[in-house]
Amino acid sequence: MNLSDLAKKAEAAKNKTTSHVKNHLIAYACGAASVACFGAGKFETKQFIGDDGHPGIEVVGAADKMRATAGIALGSVAACSAFMNVLRRMTEQDKKDAAMKKILEQKLQNNR
């Protein structure tokens, strides 16, 4: 076996492993931080009726609002990282099948 080919394979494996660990680390760290934000203490909330007439819940207090916003943002980053990892693993045929399924579901709903 050629040593330069072996070095290239080793470098590719190292890059793949580093990317895999980094993506999972980001997802788990952001997910854990999101849970910590939501789990830290009680949120003071109040109910209200929105402009569209639907009831909702509002977080009261600057500290609680910042904690809730941080939790949502970190949870979104974790979900995005996990979603991108799944997308990267999908083959072209999987992507075509998913697109075709979505098109068929839309046609089925339009016919109802």
PDB file of C-alpha atoms in Angstrom:
ATOM      1  CA  MET A   1       0.000   0.000   0.000  1.00  0.00           C
ATOM      2  CA  ASN A   2       1.230   3.463  -0.876  1.00  0.00           C
ATOM      3  CA  LEU A   3       2.101   5.607   2.173  1.00  0.00           C
ATOM      4  CA  SER A   4       0.651   8.787   0.663  1.00  0.00           C
ATOM      5  CA  ASP A   5      -2.697   7.020   0.076  1.00  0.00           C
ATOM      6  CA  LEU A   6      -2.648   5.766   3.639  1.00  0.00           C
ATOM      7  CA  ALA A   7      -1.905   9.283   4.934  1.00  0.00           C
ATOM      8  CA  LYS A   8      -4.815  10.685   2.897  1.00  0.00           C
ATOM      9  CA  LYS A   9      -7.194   8.040   4.279  1.00  0.00           C
ATOM     10  CA  ALA A  10      -6.038   8.742   7.819  1.00  0.00           C
ATOM     11  CA  GLU A  11      -6.547  12.496   7.355  1.00  0.00           C
ATOM     12  CA  ALA A  12     -10.037  11.957   5.899  1.00  0.00           C
ATOM     13  CA  ALA A  13     -10.980   9.687   8.798  1.00  0.00           C
ATOM     14  CA  LYS A  14      -9.672  12.233  11.308  1.00  0.00           C
ATOM     15  CA  ASN A  15     -11.640  15.064   9.673  1.00  0.00           C
ATOM     16  CA  LYS A  16     -14.813  12.964   9.580  1.00  0.00           C
ATOM     17  CA  THR A  17     -14.464  11.986  13.239  1.00  0.00           C
ATOM     18  CA  THR A  18     -13.729  15.568  14.309  1.00  0.00           C
ATOM     19  CA  SER A  19     -16.776  16.869  12.428  1.00  0.00           C
ATOM     20  CA  HIS A  20     -19.000  14.132  13.886  1.00  0.00           C
ATOM     21  CA  VAL A  21     -17.885  14.803  17.467  1.00  0.00           C
ATOM     22  CA  LYS A  22     -18.139  18.579  17.033  1.00  0.00           C
ATOM     23  CA  ASN A  23     -21.709  18.402  15.674  1.00  0.00           C
ATOM     24  CA  HIS A  24     -22.874  16.069  18.428  1.00  0.00           C
ATOM     25  CA  LEU A  25     -21.095  18.115  21.086  1.00  0.00           C
ATOM     26  CA  ILE A  26     -22.835  21.275  19.898  1.00  0.00           C
ATOM     27  CA  ALA A  27     -26.231  19.563  19.869  1.00  0.00           C
ATOM     28  CA  TYR A  28     -25.864  18.018  23.323  1.00  0.00           C
ATOM     29  CA  ALA A  29     -24.346  21.127  24.911  1.00  0.00           C
ATOM     30  CA  CYS A  30     -27.040  23.430  23.536  1.00  0.00           C
ATOM     31  CA  GLY A  31     -29.775  20.962  24.470  1.00  0.00           C
ATOM     32  CA  ALA A  32     -28.461  20.668  28.025  1.00  0.00           C
ATOM     33  CA  ALA A  33     -28.133  24.445  28.337  1.00  0.00           C
ATOM     34  CA  SER A  34     -31.696  24.863  27.051  1.00  0.00           C
ATOM     35  CA  VAL A  35     -33.016  22.421  29.640  1.00  0.00           C
ATOM     36  CA  ALA A  36     -31.017  24.227  32.325  1.00  0.00           C
ATOM     37  CA  CYS A  37     -32.512  27.571  31.286  1.00  0.00           C
ATOM     38  CA  PHE A  38     -36.060  26.251  31.524  1.00  0.00           C
ATOM     39  CA  GLY A  39     -35.417  24.245  34.664  1.00  0.00           C
ATOM     40  CA  ALA A  40     -33.801  27.084  36.631  1.00  0.00           C
ATOM     41  CA  GLY A  41     -36.478  28.324  38.972  1.00  0.00           C
ATOM     42  CA  LYS A  42     -40.084  29.293  38.431  1.00  0.00           C
ATOM     43  CA  PHE A  43     -41.263  31.492  35.602  1.00  0.00           C
ATOM     44  CA  GLU A  44     -43.731  34.211  36.474  1.00  0.00           C
ATOM     45  CA  THR A  45     -46.432  34.138  33.814  1.00  0.00           C
ATOM     46  CA  LYS A  46     -49.778  35.748  33.110  1.00  0.00           C
ATOM     47  CA  GLN A  47     -52.551  34.895  30.710  1.00  0.00           C
ATOM     48  CA  PHE A  48     -53.659  37.299  28.013  1.00  0.00           C
ATOM     49  CA  ILE A  49     -55.843  37.454  24.929  1.00  0.00           C
ATOM     50  CA  GLY A  50     -53.856  38.142  21.761  1.00  0.00           C
ATOM     51  CA  ASP A  51     -54.729  40.446  18.873  1.00  0.00           C
ATOM     52  CA  ASP A  52     -56.220  37.494  17.015  1.00  0.00           C
ATOM     53  CA  GLY A  53     -58.533  36.666  19.944  1.00  0.00           C
ATOM     54  CA  HIS A  54     -56.701  33.513  21.045  1.00  0.00           C
ATOM     55  CA  PRO A  55     -55.603  33.104  24.665  1.00  0.00           C
ATOM     56  CA  GLY A  56     -51.900  32.926  25.396  1.00  0.00           C
ATOM     57  CA  ILE A  57     -49.329  32.994  28.175  1.00  0.00           C
ATOM     58  CA  GLU A  58     -46.800  35.786  28.609  1.00  0.00           C
ATOM     59  CA  VAL A  59     -43.609  35.511  30.620  1.00  0.00           C
ATOM     60  CA  VAL A  60     -43.372  38.407  33.097  1.00  0.00           C
ATOM     61  CA  GLY A  61     -40.098  39.914  34.323  1.00  0.00           C
ATOM     62  CA  ALA A  62     -36.896  40.753  32.489  1.00  0.00           C
ATOM     63  CA  ALA A  63     -34.844  37.905  33.999  1.00  0.00           C
ATOM     64  CA  ASP A  64     -37.530  35.326  33.223  1.00  0.00           C
ATOM     65  CA  LYS A  65     -37.926  36.650  29.670  1.00  0.00           C
ATOM     66  CA  MET A  66     -34.168  36.460  29.075  1.00  0.00           C
ATOM     67  CA  ARG A  67     -34.029  32.926  30.496  1.00  0.00           C
ATOM     68  CA  ALA A  68     -36.959  31.798  28.326  1.00  0.00           C
ATOM     69  CA  THR A  69     -35.487  33.432  25.223  1.00  0.00           C
ATOM     70  CA  ALA A  70     -32.094  31.832  25.861  1.00  0.00           C
ATOM     71  CA  GLY A  71     -33.730  28.436  26.353  1.00  0.00           C
ATOM     72  CA  ILE A  72     -35.637  28.720  23.093  1.00  0.00           C
ATOM     73  CA  ALA A  73     -32.562  29.904  21.181  1.00  0.00           C
ATOM     74  CA  LEU A  74     -30.311  27.167  22.550  1.00  0.00           C
ATOM     75  CA  GLY A  75     -32.980  24.535  21.918  1.00  0.00           C
ATOM     76  CA  SER A  76     -33.292  25.759  18.336  1.00  0.00           C
ATOM     77  CA  VAL A  77     -29.529  25.489  17.800  1.00  0.00           C
ATOM     78  CA  ALA A  78     -29.558  21.950  19.202  1.00  0.00           C
ATOM     79  CA  ALA A  79     -32.451  20.925  16.962  1.00  0.00           C
ATOM     80  CA  CYS A  80     -30.824  22.522  13.909  1.00  0.00           C
ATOM     81  CA  SER A  81     -27.536  20.739  14.578  1.00  0.00           C
ATOM     82  CA  ALA A  82     -29.302  17.386  14.931  1.00  0.00           C
ATOM     83  CA  PHE A  83     -31.418  18.040  11.811  1.00  0.00           C
ATOM     84  CA  MET A  84     -28.362  18.955   9.725  1.00  0.00           C
ATOM     85  CA  ASN A  85     -26.654  15.763  10.874  1.00  0.00           C
ATOM     86  CA  VAL A  86     -29.648  13.711   9.686  1.00  0.00           C
ATOM     87  CA  LEU A  87     -29.701  15.590   6.373  1.00  0.00           C
ATOM     88  CA  ARG A  88     -26.010  14.913   5.828  1.00  0.00           C
ATOM     89  CA  ARG A  89     -26.571  11.182   6.311  1.00  0.00           C
ATOM     90  CA  MET A  90     -29.446  11.018   3.832  1.00  0.00           C
ATOM     91  CA  THR A  91     -28.676   9.646   0.410  1.00  0.00           C
ATOM     92  CA  GLU A  92     -29.938  11.291  -2.763  1.00  0.00           C
ATOM     93  CA  GLN A  93     -32.585   8.567  -3.138  1.00  0.00           C
ATOM     94  CA  ASP A  94     -33.835   9.242   0.415  1.00  0.00           C
ATOM     95  CA  LYS A  95     -34.149  12.953  -0.415  1.00  0.00           C
ATOM     96  CA  LYS A  96     -36.068  12.188  -3.635  1.00  0.00           C
ATOM     97  CA  ASP A  97     -38.384   9.800  -1.765  1.00  0.00           C
ATOM     98  CA  ALA A  98     -39.081  12.412   0.921  1.00  0.00           C
ATOM     99  CA  ALA A  99     -39.835  15.082  -1.706  1.00  0.00           C
ATOM    100  CA  MET A 100     -42.155  12.729  -3.610  1.00  0.00           C
ATOM    101  CA  LYS A 101     -43.983  11.799  -0.400  1.00  0.00           C
ATOM    102  CA  LYS A 102     -44.509  15.475   0.417  1.00  0.00           C
ATOM    103  CA  ILE A 103     -45.849  16.185  -3.094  1.00  0.00           C
ATOM    104  CA  LEU A 104     -48.258  13.251  -2.876  1.00  0.00           C
ATOM    105  CA  GLU A 105     -49.491  14.353   0.570  1.00  0.00           C
ATOM    106  CA  GLN A 106     -50.162  17.870  -0.745  1.00  0.00           C
ATOM    107  CA  LYS A 107     -52.096  16.497  -3.733  1.00  0.00           C
ATOM    108  CA  LEU A 108     -54.125  14.284  -1.414  1.00  0.00           C
ATOM    109  CA  GLN A 109     -55.037  17.240   0.819  1.00  0.00           C
ATOM    110  CA  ASN A 110     -55.936  19.426  -2.186  1.00  0.00           C
ATOM    111  CA  ASN A 111     -58.337  16.722  -3.454  1.00  0.00           C
ATOM    112  CA  ARG A 112     -60.279  16.659  -0.176  1.00  0.00           C
TER     113      ARG A 112
END
